[in-house]
Coordinates of C-alpha atoms in Angstrom, one line a residue:
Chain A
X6 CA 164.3 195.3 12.5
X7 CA 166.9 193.0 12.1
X8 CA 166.1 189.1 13.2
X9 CA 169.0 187.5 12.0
X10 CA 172.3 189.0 12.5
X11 CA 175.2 187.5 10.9
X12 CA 179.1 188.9 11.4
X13 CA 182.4 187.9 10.1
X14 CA 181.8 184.2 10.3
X15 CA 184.1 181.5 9.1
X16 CA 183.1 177.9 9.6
X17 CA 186.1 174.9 9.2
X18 CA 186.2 171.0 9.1
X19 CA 189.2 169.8 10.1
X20 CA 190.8 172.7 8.7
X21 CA 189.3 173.0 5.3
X22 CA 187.8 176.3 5.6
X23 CA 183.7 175.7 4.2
X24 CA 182.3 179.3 4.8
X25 CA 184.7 182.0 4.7
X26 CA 184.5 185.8 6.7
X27 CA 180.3 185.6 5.6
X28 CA 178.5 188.8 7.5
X29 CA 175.0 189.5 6.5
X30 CA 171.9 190.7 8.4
X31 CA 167.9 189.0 7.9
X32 CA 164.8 192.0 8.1
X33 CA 162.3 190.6 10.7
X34 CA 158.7 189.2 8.8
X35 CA 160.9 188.7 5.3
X36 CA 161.2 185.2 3.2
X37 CA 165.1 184.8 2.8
X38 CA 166.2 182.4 0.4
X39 CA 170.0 180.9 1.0
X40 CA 170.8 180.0 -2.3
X41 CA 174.1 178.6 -4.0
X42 CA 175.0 175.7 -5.5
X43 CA 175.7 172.1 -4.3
X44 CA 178.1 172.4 -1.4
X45 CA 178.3 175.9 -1.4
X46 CA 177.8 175.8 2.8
X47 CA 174.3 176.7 2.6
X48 CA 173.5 174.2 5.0
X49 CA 176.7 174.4 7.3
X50 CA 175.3 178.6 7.2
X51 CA 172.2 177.1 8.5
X52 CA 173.1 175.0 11.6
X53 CA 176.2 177.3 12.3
X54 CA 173.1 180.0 12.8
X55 CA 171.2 177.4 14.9
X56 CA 174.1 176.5 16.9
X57 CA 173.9 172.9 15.9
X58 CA 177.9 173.2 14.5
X59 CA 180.6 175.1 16.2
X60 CA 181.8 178.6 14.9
X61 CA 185.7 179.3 14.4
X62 CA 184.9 182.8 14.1
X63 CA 182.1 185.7 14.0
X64 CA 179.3 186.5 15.7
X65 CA 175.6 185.2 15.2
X66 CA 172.5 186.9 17.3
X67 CA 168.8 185.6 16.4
X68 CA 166.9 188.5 18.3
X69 CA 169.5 190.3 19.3
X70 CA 170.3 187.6 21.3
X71 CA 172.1 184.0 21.5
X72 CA 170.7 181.0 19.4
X73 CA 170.1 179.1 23.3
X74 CA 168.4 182.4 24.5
X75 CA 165.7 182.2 21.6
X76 CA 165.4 178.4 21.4
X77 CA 161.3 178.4 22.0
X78 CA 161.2 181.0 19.3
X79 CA 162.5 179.2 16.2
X80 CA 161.7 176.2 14.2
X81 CA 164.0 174.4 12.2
X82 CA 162.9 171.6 9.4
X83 CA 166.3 169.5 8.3
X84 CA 166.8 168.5 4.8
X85 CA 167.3 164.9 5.3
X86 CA 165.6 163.6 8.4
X87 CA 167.4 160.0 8.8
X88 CA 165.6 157.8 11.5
X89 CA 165.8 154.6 12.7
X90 CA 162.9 153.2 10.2
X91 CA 162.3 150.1 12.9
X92 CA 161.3 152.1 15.8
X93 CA 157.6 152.1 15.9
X94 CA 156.2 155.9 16.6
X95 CA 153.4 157.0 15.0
X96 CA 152.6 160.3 13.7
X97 CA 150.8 161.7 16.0
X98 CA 153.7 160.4 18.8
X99 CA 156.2 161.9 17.0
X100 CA 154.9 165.4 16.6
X101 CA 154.1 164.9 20.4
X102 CA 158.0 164.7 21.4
X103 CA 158.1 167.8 20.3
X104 CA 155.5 169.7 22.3
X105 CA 156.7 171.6 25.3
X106 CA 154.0 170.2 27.2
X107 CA 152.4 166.1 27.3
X108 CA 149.3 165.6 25.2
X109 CA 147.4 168.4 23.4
X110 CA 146.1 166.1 20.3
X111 CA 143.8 169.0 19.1
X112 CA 147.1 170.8 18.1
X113 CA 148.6 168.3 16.6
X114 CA 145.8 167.6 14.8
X115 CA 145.5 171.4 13.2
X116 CA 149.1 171.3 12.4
X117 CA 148.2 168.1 10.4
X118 CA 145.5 169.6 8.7
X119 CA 147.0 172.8 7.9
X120 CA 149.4 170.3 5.7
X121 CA 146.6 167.8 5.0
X122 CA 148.7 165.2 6.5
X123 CA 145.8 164.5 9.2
X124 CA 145.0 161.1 7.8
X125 CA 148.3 159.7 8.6
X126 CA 147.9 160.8 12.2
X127 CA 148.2 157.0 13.3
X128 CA 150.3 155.6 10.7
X129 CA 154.0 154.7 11.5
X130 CA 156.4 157.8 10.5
X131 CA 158.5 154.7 8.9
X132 CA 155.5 154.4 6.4
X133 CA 155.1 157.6 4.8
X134 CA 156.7 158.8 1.5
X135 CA 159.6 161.1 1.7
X136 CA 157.1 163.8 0.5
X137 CA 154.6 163.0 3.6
X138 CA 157.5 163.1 6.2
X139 CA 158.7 166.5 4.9
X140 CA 154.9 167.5 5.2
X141 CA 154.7 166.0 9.0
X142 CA 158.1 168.0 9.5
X143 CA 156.7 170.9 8.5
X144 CA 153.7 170.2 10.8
X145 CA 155.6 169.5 13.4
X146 CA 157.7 173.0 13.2
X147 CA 154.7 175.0 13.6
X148 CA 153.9 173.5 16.8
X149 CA 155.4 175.9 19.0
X150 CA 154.2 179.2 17.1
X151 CA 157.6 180.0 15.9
X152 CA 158.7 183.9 15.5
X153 CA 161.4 182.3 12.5
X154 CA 161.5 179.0 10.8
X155 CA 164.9 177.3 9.4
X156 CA 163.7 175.0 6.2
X157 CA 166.5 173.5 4.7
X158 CA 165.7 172.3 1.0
X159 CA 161.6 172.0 2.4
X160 CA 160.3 170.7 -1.2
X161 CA 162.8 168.1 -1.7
X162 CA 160.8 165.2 -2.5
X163 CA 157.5 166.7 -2.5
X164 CA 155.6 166.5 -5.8
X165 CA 154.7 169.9 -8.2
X166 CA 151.0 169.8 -6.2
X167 CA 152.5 169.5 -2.6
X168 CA 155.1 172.3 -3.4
X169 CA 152.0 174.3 -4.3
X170 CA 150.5 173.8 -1.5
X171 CA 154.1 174.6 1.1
X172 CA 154.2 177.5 -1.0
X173 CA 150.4 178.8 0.3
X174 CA 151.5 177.9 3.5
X175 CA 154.6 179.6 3.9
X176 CA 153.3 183.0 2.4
X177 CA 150.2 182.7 4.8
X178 CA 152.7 181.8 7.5
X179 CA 154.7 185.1 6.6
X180 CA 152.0 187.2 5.3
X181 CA 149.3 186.4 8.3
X182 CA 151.4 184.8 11.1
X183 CA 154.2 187.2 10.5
X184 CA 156.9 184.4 10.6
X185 CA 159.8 185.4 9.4
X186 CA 160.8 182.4 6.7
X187 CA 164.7 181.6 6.4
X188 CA 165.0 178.8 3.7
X189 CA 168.0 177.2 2.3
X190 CA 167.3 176.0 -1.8
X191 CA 169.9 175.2 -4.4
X192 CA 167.5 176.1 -7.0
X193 CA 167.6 180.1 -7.9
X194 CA 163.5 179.3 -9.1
X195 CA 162.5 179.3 -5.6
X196 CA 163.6 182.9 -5.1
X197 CA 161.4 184.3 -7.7
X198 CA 158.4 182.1 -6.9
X199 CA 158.8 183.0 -2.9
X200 CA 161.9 185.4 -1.5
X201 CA 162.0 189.3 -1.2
X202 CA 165.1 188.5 0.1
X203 CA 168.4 186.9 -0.6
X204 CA 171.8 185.3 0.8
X205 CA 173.8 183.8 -2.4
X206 CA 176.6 181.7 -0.7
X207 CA 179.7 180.2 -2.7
X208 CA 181.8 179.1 0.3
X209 CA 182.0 182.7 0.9
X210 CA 179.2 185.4 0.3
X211 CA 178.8 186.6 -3.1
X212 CA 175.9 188.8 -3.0
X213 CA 172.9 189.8 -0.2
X214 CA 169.8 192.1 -0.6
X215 CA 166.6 192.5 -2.4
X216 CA 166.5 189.4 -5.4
X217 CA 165.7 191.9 -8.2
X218 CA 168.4 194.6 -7.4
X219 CA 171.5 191.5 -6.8
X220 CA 170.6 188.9 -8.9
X221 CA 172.3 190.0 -11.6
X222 CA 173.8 187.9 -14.6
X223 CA 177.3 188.4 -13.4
X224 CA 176.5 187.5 -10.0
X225 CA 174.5 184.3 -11.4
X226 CA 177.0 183.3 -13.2
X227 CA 179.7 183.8 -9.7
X228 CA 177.4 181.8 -8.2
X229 CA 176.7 179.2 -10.5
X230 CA 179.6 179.0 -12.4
X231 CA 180.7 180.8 -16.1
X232 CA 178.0 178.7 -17.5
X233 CA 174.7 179.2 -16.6
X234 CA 172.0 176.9 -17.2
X235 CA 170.1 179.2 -15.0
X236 CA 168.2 182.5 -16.8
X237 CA 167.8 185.7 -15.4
X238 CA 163.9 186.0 -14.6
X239 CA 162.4 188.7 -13.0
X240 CA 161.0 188.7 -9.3
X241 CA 157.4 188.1 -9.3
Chain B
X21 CA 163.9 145.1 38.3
X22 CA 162.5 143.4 35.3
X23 CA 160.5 146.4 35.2
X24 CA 162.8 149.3 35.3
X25 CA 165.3 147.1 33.2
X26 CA 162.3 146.4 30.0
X27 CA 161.7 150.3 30.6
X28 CA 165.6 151.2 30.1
X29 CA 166.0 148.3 27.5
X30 CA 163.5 150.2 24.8
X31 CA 165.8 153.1 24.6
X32 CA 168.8 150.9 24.9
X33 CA 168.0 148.7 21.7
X34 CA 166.7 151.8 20.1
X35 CA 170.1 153.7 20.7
X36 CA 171.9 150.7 19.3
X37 CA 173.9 150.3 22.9
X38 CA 172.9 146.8 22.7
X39 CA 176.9 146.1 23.9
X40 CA 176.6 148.4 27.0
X41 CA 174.9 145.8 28.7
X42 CA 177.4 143.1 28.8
X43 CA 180.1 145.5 29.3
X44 CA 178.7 147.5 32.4
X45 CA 178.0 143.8 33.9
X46 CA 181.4 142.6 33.1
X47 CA 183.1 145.7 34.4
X48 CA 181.5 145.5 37.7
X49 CA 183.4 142.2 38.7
X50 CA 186.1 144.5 39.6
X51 CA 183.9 146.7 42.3
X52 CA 182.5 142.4 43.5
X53 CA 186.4 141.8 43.8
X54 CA 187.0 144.7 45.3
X55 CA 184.1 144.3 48.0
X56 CA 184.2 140.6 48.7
X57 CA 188.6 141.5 49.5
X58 CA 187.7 143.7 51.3
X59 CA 184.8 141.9 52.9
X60 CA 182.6 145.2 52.2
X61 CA 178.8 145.6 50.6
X62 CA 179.9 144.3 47.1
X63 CA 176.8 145.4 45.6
X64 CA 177.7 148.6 46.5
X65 CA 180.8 148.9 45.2
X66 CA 179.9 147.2 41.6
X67 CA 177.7 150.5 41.9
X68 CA 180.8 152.7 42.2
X69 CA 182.5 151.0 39.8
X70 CA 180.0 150.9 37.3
X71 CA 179.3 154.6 37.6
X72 CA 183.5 154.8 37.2
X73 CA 182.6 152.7 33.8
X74 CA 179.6 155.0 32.2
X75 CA 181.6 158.5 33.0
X76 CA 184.8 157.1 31.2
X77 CA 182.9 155.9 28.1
X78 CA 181.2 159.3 28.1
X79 CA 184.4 161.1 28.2
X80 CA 186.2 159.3 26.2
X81 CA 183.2 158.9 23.4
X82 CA 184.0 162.8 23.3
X83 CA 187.4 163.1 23.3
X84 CA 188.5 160.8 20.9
X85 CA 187.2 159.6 17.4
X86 CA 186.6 156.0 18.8
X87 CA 183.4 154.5 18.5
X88 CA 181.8 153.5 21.7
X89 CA 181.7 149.8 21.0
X90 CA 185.2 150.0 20.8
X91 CA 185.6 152.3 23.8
X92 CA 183.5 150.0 25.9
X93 CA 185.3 147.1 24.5
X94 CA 189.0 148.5 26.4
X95 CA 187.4 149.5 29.4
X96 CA 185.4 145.9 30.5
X97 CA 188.2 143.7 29.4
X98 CA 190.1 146.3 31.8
X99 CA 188.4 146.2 34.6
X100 CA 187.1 142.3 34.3
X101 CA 190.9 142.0 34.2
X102 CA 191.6 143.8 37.4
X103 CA 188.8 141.6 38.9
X104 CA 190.3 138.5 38.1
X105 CA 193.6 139.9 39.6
X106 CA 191.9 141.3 42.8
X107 CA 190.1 137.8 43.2
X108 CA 193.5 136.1 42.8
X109 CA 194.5 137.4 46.4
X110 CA 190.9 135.5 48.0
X111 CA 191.6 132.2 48.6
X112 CA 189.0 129.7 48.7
X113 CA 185.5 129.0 47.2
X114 CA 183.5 132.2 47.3
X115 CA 179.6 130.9 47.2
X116 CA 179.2 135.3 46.9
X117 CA 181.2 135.7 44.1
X118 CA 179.0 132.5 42.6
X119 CA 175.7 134.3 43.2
X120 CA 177.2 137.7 41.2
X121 CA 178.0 135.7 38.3
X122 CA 175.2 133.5 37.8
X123 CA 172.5 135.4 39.8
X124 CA 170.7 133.9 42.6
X125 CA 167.4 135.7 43.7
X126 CA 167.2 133.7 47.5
X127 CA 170.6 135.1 48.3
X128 CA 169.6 138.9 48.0
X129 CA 170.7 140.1 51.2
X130 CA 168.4 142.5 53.4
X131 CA 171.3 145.4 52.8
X132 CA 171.5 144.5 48.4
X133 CA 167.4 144.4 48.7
X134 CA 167.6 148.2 50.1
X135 CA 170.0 149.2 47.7
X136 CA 167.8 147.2 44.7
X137 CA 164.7 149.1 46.0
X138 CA 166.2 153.1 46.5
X139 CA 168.0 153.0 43.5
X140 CA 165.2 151.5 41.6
X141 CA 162.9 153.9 42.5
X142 CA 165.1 156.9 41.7
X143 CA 165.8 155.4 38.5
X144 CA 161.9 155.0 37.4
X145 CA 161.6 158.3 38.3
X146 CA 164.1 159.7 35.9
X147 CA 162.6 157.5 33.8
X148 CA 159.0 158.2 33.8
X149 CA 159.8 161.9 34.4
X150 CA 161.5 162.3 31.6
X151 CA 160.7 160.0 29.1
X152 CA 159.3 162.7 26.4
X153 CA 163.2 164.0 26.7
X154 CA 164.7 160.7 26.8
X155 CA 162.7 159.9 23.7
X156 CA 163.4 162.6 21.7
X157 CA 166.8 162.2 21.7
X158 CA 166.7 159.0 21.3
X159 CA 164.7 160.0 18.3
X160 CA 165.9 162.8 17.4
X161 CA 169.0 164.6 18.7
X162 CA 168.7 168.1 16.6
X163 CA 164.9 168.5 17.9
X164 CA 166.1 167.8 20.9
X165 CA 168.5 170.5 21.3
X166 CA 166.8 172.8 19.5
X167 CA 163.9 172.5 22.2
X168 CA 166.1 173.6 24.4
X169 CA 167.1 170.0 25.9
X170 CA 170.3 169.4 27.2
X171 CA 171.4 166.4 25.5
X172 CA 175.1 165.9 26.9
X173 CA 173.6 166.1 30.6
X174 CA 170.8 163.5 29.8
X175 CA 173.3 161.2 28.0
X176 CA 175.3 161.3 30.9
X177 CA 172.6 160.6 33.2
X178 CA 170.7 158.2 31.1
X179 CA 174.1 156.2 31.2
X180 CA 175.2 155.9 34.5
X181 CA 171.3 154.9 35.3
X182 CA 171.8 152.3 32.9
X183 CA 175.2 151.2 34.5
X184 CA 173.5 151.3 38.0
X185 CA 170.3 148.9 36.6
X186 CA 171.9 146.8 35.0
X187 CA 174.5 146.1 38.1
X188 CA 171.3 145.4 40.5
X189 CA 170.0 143.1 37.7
X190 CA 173.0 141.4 38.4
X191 CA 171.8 139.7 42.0
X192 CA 168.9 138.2 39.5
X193 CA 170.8 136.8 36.3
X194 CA 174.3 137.2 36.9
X195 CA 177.1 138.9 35.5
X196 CA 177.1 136.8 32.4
X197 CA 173.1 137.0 31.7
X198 CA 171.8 139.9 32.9
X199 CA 172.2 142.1 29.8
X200 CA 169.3 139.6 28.3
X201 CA 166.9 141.2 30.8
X202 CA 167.9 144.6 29.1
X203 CA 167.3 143.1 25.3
X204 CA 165.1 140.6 25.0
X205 CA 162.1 142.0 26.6
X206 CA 162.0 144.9 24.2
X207 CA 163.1 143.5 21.6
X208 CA 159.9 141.2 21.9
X209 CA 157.9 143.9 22.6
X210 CA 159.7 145.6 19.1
X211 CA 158.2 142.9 17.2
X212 CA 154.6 143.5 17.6
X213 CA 154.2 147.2 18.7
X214 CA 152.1 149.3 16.0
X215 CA 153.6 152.3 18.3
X216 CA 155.9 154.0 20.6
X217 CA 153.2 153.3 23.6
X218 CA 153.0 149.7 22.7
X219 CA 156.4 148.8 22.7
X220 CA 156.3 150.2 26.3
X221 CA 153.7 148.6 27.4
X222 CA 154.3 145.3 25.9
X223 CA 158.0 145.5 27.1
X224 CA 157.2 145.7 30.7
X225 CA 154.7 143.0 29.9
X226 CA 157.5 140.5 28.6
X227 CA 159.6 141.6 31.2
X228 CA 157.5 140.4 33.8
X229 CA 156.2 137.3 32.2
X230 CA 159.3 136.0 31.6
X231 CA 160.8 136.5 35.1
X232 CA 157.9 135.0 36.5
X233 CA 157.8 132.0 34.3
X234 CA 161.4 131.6 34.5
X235 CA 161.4 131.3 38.4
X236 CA 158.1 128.5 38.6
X237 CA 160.5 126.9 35.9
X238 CA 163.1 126.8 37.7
X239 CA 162.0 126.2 41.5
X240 CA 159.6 122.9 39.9
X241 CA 163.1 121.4 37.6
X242 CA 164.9 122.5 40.4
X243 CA 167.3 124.6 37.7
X244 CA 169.2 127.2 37.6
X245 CA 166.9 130.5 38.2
X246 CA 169.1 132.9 36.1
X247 CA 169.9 130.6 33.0
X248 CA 166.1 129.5 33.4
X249 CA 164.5 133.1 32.8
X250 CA 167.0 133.8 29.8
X251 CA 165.8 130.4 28.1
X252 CA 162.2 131.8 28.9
X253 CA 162.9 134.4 27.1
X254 CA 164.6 133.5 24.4
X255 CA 161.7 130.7 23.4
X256 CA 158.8 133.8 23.3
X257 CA 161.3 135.7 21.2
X258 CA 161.9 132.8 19.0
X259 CA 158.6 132.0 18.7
X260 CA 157.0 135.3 17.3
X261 CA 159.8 135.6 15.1
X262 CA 158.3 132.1 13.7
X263 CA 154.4 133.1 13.9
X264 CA 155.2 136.5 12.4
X265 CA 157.6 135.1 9.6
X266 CA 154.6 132.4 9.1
X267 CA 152.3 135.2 8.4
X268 CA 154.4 136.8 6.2
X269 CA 154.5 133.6 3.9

């Protein structure tokens, strides 16, 4: 089953076109990595799917259906999450903005744990490390028992032990929860460590499909550029 | 009032719209022109007028790359203009027109006092209803969307609350001191609060303190009751910033 339906779409700022006639289609319970390099559109791909950015042209269904029809179903973690570091929310408030319904601590509080962020429950959110808030972000888009979560670069700034550990998660959160995983990565490592599946994006699409049949050396190099510092490894 | 404005003044110094303030208060000295011309509820027509003033700078915020200080900038020197003008064809001394600019609290009229209290109360509403919304976008404007909030409808309606509150706060500090109401409070409350639910709490807190204070101040020294609750204000707010900086050495 396809979750993620993606046809024809171009994407332009002012005129400079940044993703280019891109169709490709997501299988339902995979881990998709959108690779490319930096400025490749990967995350202009991302919010054009969640509707965050207006489309010039193409056609995007999540279920089979519009991104606003399937709001309660996704999750979406940002790469940068810029707040105003003065306002004084904790935690625990914070994650509770984003429940559908006032209160219910005790699931904020397994959200926490699952991360082991459930320490900082009543610290301010302008005192964590940048490795801590992408961990309370990541608590915070399982709270509404997503069918698909949007990461967007989700181990940017966490250390080698923490990316362990959001790499448990997300296969149990694929493998047990059935979530389908869509996340965006410049770095081709995370597709072996983590993706049967993958979107490789240069402004335009280069290649899509299963990592060990398209990641090819040729395509690498498209991708990256005639030089690769990247190697060809196989999918483990 | 000092309520509903410490309750609106959290998101509004947490948006950065710190300017709205002034500008809504400034803006609606065309709807008082208008009103005491044409010898009709003035109070009532600031209203319109001020509701005139949040729809433009939410259009216009939209349609064009300006940014809203700007924006807000054209339209309150506009329509402060057009008040002056209006006011120019209303001879005499107008003790009215006084009591808008300066606020007086003892010449709230039984027909303003019913307008204060409905609007009020369908302001707090929005307010209290929904705050978890309110806050998230304040917060948070992707989350927000993505849960499925409208963000462009609460904008609108979180500003022409905002331009209604701060009008009524008007009849209590005046045109030229009202936006303190809106700021200082919170921005108090901002110093101390360890959480979202504290900065509320002590907000309204302030809010009320410093009306109250302000007003014994001002009836005993026989002072101005507007100018008197902004000093009130302004003397806690300096203070903590003093104890807290103290601390800190």
């Amino acid at each position: 089953m396809k979750i993620v339906e993606v046809k024809n779409l171009t994407v332009s700022y002012d005129n400079n076109i940044v993703l280019s006639n891109i169709s490709f289609e997501i299988e339902a319970g995979s881990i998709c990595a959108i690779i490319g390099p930096n400025g490749s559109g990967k995350t202009t791909l991302l919010k054009a799917i969640l509707g965050l950015i207006e489309i010039k042209q193409g056609e995007i269904k999540i279920l089979g259906k519009n991104i606003k029809q399937v709001l309660d179903k996704i999750s979406y973690v940002p790469q940068r999450f810029s707040f105003d570091k003065t306002f004084p929310i904790t935690v625990e408030e914070f994650m509770a903005l984003s429940l559908a319904k006032d209160g219910s601590r005790k699931l904020i509080a397994e959200k926490l744990q699952e991360l082991e962020m459930h320490k900082t429950k009543n610290q301010l959110l302008s005192e964590l490390s940048g490795g801590q808030l992408q961990r309370v972000l990541i608590a915070r888009s399982l709270l509404n028992n997503p069918k698909i979560l949007f990461w967007d670069e989700p181990i940017s700034g966490i250390d080698i032990g923490g990316e362990r550990t959001f790499y448990q998660l997300a296969k149990h959160l694929n493998q047990d929860h059935k979530i389908t995983i869509v996340l965006v990565s410049h770095e081709l490592d995370v597709v072996y460590k983590f993706a049967n599946q993958v979107v490789c994006l240069n402004k335009k699409l280069i290649c899509q499909g299963l990592p060990e049949k398209v990641l090819t050396p040729d395509k690498i190099s498209e991708l990256y550029g005639p030089v690769s510092l990247y190697k060809h490894q196989h999918h483990t | 009032m000092a309520l509903l404005l410490a309750l609106l003044g959290i998101l509004v110094i947490l948006r950065k719209m710190s300017f709205w303030g002034d500008g809504i208060a400034h803006a609606s000295l065309a709807g008082i022109a208008f009103g005491l011309l044409l010898a009709f509820n003035p109070l009532l027509l600031a209203i319109v007028v001020a509701i005139i003033f949040a729809l433009l700078v939410y259009y216009l915020e939209r349609k064009t790359t300006l940014a809203s200080d700007a924006i807000i900038g054209v339209l309150f020197t506009a329509l402060m203009a057009l008040g002056i003008v209006i006011l120019n064809f209303k001879a005499g001394y107008q003790p009215d027109l006084m009591s808008y600019l300066f606020g007086n609290i003892l010449a709230i009229k039984t027909s303003e006092l019913y307008i204060m209290i409905i609007c009020t109360l369908f302001i707090l509403y929005f307010l209290l209803r929904y705050k978890q919304q309110l806050t998230l976008i304040t917060f948070d404007r992707e989350s927000a969307y993505l849960a499925g909030i409208n963000v462009n409808l609460f904008d609108l309606l979180f500003y022409i609350c905002l331009a209604v509150a701060v009008v009524l706060g008007t009849k209590i500090l005046g045109i030229i001191l009202v936006s303190a109401l809106l700021i200082i409070p919170p921005s108090i409350a901002k110093l101390m609060a360890k959480s979202f639910k504290l900065i509320n709490v002590l907000s309204v807190i302030f809010a009320e303190v410093i009306v109250i204070s302000g007003l014994i101040i001002s009836y005993y020294f026989n002072l101005p009751s507007g100018a008197v609750i902004v000093l009130t204000g302004v003397v806690i707010f300096l203070a903590l910033v003093v104890i807290k900086r103290l601390k800190f050495i």
